[in-house]
Tab-separated table of C-alpha atoms in Angstrom:
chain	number	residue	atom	x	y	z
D	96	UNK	CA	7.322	-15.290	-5.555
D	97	UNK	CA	8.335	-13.506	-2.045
D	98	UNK	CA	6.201	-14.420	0.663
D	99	UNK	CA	6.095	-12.294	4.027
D	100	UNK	CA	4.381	-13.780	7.283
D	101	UNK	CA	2.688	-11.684	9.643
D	102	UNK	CA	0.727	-13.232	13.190
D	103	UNK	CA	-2.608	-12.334	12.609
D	104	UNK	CA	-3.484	-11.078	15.898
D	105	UNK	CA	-1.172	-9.253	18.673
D	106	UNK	CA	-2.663	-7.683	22.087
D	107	UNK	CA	-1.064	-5.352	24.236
D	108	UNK	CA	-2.140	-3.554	27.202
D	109	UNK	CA	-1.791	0.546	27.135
D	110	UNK	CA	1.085	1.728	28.305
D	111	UNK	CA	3.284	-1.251	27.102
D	112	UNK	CA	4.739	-2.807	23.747
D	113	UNK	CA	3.992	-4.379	20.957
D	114	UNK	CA	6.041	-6.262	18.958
D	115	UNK	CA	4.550	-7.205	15.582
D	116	UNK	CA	6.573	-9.294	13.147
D	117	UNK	CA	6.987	-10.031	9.280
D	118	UNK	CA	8.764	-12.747	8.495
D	119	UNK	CA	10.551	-13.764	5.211
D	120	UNK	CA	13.507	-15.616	3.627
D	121	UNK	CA	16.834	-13.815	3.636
D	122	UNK	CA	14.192	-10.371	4.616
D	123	UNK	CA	17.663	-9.010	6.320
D	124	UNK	CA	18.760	-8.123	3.102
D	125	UNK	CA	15.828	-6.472	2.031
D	126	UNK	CA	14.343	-2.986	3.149
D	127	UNK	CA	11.207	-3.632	5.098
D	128	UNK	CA	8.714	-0.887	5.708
D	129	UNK	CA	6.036	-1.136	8.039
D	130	UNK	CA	1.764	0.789	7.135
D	131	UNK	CA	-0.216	1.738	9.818
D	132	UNK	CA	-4.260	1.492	8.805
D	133	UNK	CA	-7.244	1.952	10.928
D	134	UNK	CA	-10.549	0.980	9.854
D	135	UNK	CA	-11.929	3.283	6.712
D	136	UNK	CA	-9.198	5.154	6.473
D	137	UNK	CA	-6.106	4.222	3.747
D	138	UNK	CA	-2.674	2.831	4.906
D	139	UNK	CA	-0.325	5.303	6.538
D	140	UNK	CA	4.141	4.491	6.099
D	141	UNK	CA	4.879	4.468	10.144
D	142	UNK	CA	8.313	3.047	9.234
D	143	UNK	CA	10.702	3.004	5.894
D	144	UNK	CA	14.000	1.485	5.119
D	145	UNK	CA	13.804	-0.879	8.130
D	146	UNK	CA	13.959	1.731	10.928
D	147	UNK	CA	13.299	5.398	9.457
D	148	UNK	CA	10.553	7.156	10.513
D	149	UNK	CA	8.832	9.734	8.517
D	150	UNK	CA	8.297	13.344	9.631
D	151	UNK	CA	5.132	13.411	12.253
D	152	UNK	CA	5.398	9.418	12.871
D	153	UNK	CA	6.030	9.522	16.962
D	154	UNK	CA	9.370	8.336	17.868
D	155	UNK	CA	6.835	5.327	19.975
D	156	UNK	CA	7.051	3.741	16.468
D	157	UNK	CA	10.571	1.921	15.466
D	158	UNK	CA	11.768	-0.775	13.293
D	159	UNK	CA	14.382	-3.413	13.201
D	160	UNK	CA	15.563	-6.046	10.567
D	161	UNK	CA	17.777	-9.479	10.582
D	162	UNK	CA	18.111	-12.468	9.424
D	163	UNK	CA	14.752	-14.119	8.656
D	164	UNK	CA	12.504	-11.284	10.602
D	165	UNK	CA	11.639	-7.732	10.488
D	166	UNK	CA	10.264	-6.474	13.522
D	167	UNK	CA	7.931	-3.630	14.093
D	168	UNK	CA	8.162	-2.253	17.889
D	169	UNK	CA	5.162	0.441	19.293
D	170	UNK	CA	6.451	1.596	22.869
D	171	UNK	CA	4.057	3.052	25.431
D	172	UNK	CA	1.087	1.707	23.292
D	173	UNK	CA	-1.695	3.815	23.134
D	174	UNK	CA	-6.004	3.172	22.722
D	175	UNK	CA	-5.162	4.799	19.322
D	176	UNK	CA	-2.206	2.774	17.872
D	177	UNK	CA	-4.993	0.027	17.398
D	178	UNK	CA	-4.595	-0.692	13.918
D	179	UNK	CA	-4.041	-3.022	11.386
D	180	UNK	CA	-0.028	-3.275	10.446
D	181	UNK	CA	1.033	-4.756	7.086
D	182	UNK	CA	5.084	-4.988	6.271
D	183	UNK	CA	6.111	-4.650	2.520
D	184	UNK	CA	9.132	-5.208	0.564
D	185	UNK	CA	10.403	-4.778	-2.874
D	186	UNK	CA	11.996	-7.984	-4.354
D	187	UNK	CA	13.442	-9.059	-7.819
D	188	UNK	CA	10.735	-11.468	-8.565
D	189	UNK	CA	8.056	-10.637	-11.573
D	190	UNK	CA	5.721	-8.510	-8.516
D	191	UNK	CA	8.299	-6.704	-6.926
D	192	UNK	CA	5.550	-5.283	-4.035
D	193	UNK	CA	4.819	-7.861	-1.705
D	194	UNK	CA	2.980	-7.067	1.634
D	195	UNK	CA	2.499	-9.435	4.265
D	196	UNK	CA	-0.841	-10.784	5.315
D	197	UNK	CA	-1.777	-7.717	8.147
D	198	UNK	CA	-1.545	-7.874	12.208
D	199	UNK	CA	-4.225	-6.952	13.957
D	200	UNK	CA	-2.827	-4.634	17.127
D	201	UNK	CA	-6.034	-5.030	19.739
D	202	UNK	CA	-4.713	-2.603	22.768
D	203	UNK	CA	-6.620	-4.158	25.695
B	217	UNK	CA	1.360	19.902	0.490
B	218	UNK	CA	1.090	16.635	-1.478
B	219	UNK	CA	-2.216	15.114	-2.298
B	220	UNK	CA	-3.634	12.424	-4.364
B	221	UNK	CA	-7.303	12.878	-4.737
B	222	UNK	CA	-9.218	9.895	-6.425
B	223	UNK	CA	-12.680	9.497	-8.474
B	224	UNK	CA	-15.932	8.617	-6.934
B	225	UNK	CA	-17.196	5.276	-5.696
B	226	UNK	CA	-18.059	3.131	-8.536
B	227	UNK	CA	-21.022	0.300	-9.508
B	228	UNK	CA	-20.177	-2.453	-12.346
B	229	UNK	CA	-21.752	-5.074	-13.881
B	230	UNK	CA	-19.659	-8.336	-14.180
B	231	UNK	CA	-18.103	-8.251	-17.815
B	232	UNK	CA	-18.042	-4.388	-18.093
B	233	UNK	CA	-14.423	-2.196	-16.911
B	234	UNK	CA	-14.094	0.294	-14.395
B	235	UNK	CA	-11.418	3.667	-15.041
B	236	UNK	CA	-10.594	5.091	-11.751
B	237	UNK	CA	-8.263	8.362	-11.229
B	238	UNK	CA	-6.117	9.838	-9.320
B	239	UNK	CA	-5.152	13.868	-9.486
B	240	UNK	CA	-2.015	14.652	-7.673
B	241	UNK	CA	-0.866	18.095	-6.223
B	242	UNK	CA	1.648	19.583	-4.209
B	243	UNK	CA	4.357	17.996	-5.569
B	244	UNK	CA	5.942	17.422	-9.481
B	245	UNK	CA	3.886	14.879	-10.796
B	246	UNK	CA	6.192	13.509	-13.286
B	247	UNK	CA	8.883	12.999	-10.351
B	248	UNK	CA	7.769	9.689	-8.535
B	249	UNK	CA	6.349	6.754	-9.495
B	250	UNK	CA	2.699	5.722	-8.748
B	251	UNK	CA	1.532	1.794	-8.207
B	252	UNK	CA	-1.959	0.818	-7.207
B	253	UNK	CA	-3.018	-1.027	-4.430
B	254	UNK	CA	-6.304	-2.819	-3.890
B	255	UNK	CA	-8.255	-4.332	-0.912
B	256	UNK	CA	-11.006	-6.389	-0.690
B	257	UNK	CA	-13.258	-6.403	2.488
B	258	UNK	CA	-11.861	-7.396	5.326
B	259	UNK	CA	-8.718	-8.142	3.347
B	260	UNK	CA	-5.065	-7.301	2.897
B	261	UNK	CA	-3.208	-5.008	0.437
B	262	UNK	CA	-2.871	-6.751	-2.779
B	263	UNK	CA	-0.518	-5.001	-5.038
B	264	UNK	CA	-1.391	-4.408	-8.869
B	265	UNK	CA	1.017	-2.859	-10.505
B	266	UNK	CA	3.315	0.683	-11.495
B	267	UNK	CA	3.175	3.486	-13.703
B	268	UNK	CA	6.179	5.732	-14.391
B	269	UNK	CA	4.211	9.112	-14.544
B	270	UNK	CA	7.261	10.948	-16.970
B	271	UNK	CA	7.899	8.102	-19.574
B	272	UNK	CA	4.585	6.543	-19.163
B	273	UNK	CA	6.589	2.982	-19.148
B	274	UNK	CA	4.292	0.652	-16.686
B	275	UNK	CA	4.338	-3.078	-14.873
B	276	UNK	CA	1.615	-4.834	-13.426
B	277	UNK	CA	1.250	-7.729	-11.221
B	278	UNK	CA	0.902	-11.144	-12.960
B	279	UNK	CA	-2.414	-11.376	-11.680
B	280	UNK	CA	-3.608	-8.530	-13.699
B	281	UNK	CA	-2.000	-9.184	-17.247
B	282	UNK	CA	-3.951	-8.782	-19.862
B	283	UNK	CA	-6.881	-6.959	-17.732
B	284	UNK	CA	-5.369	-3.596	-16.112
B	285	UNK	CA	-4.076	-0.398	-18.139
B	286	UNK	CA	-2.407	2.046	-16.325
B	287	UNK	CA	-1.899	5.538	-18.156
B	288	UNK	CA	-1.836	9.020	-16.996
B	289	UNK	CA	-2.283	12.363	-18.254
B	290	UNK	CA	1.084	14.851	-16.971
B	291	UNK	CA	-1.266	18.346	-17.914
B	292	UNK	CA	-3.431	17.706	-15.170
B	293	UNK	CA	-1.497	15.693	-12.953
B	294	UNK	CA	-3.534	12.563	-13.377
B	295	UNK	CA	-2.893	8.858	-13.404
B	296	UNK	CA	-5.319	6.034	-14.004
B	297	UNK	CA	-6.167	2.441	-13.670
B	298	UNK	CA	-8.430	0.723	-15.839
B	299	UNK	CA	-9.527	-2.859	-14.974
B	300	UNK	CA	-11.110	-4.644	-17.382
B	301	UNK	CA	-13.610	-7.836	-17.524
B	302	UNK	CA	-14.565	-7.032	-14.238
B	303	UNK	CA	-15.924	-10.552	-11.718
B	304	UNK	CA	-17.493	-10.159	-7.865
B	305	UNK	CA	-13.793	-11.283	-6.717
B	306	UNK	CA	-12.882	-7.688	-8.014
B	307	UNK	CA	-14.848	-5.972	-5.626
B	308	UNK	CA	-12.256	-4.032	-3.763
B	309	UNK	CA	-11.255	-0.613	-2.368
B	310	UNK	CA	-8.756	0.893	-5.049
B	311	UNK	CA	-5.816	3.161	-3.617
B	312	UNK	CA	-3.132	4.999	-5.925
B	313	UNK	CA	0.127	5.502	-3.806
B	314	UNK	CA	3.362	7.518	-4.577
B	315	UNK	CA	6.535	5.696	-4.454
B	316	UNK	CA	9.394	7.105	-2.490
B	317	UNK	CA	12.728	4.909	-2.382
B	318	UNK	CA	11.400	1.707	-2.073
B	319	UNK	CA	7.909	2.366	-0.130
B	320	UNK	CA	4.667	4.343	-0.816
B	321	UNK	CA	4.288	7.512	0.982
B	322	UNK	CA	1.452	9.115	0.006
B	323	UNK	CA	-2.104	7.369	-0.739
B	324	UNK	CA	-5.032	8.054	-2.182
B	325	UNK	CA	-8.359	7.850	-0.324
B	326	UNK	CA	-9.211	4.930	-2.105
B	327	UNK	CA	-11.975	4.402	-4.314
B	328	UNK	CA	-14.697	1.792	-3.605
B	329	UNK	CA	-15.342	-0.021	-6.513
B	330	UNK	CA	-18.138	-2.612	-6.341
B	331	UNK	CA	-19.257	-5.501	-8.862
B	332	UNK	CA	-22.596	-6.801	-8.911
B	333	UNK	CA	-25.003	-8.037	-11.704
């Protein structure tokens, strides 16, 4: 089955940005989209399709996909963008939803 | 606006089967798919399967064969998920999402179900 990578942990001060990433075979050729979920509280789609935003998602959140990495970029990071991120994919395999593992965003 | 409201938190005994819900509004129910999602404390998402809410036609995650039911009921806008032979590993927070292209953008407030003899 599809596996998807995430680092565990990222840090960022306020103010600049985070780059969280989700790596996976071949993920270029895959849409990647990128939940946003704070503690309590159920996941939240920040980013779709690689680098589509939905409607009321601050234009602070964008996305990016080649090769073997998808990349989730937060600009101007704010106290409350801390969150835990999880990329997900569909693929052909017998579970077509994979997620990745989670990030942890700490904003210092 | 759209809304998917689920059942109550939920206390099992290991062997027995838990049926949560999930009522949708705000939208045509019988228009987007709906997969469930479930989390474990301090865990990631782990993905459990799909329900087609117009033909009924479902898929679940290998991990889940033989033990989760997925169904829904189009008069009231409802879908379920019934997990069966229930074990402590199944202790989890239980989310319904909507599918929309290929991602899920509307959840459920997840449902807290918790296995314990």
């Amino acid at each position: 089955s599809y596996v998807l990578t995430q680092p565990p942990s990222v840090s960022v001060a306020p103010g600049q940005t985070a780059r969280i990433t989700c790596g996976g075979n071949n993920i270029g050729s895959k849409s990647v989209h990128w939940y946003q979920q704070k503690p309590g509280q159920a996941p939240v789609l920040v980013v779709y399709d690689d680098s589509d935003r939905p409607s009321g998602i601050p234009e602070r959140f964008s996305g990016s996909n080649s090769g073997n990495t998808a990349t989730l970029t937060i600009s101007r990071v704010e106290a409350g963008d801390e969150a835990d991120y999880y990329c997900q994919v569909w693929d052909s395999s017998s579970d077509p939803v994979v997620f990745g593992g989670g990030t942890k965003l700490t904003v210092l | 606006q759209v809304q998917l409201v689920q059942s109550g938190a939920e206390v099992k005994k290991p062997g027995a089967s838990v049926k949560v819900s999930c009522k949708a509004s705000g939208y045509t129910f019988t228009s987007y798919d709906i997969n469930w999602v479930r989390q474990a404390t301090g865990q990631g998402l782990e993905w459990m399967g799909w329900m087609n809410p117009n033909s009924g036609n479902t898929g679940y995650a290998q991990k889940f064969q033989g033990r989760v039911t997925m169904t829904r009921n189009t008069s009231i806008s409802t879908a379920y998920m019934e997990l069966s032979s229930l074990r402590s590993e199944d202790t989890a927070v239980y989310y319904c999402a909507r599918v929309w292209g290929e991602s899920f953008d509307y959840w459920g407030q997840g449902t807290l179900v918790t296995v314990s003899s």
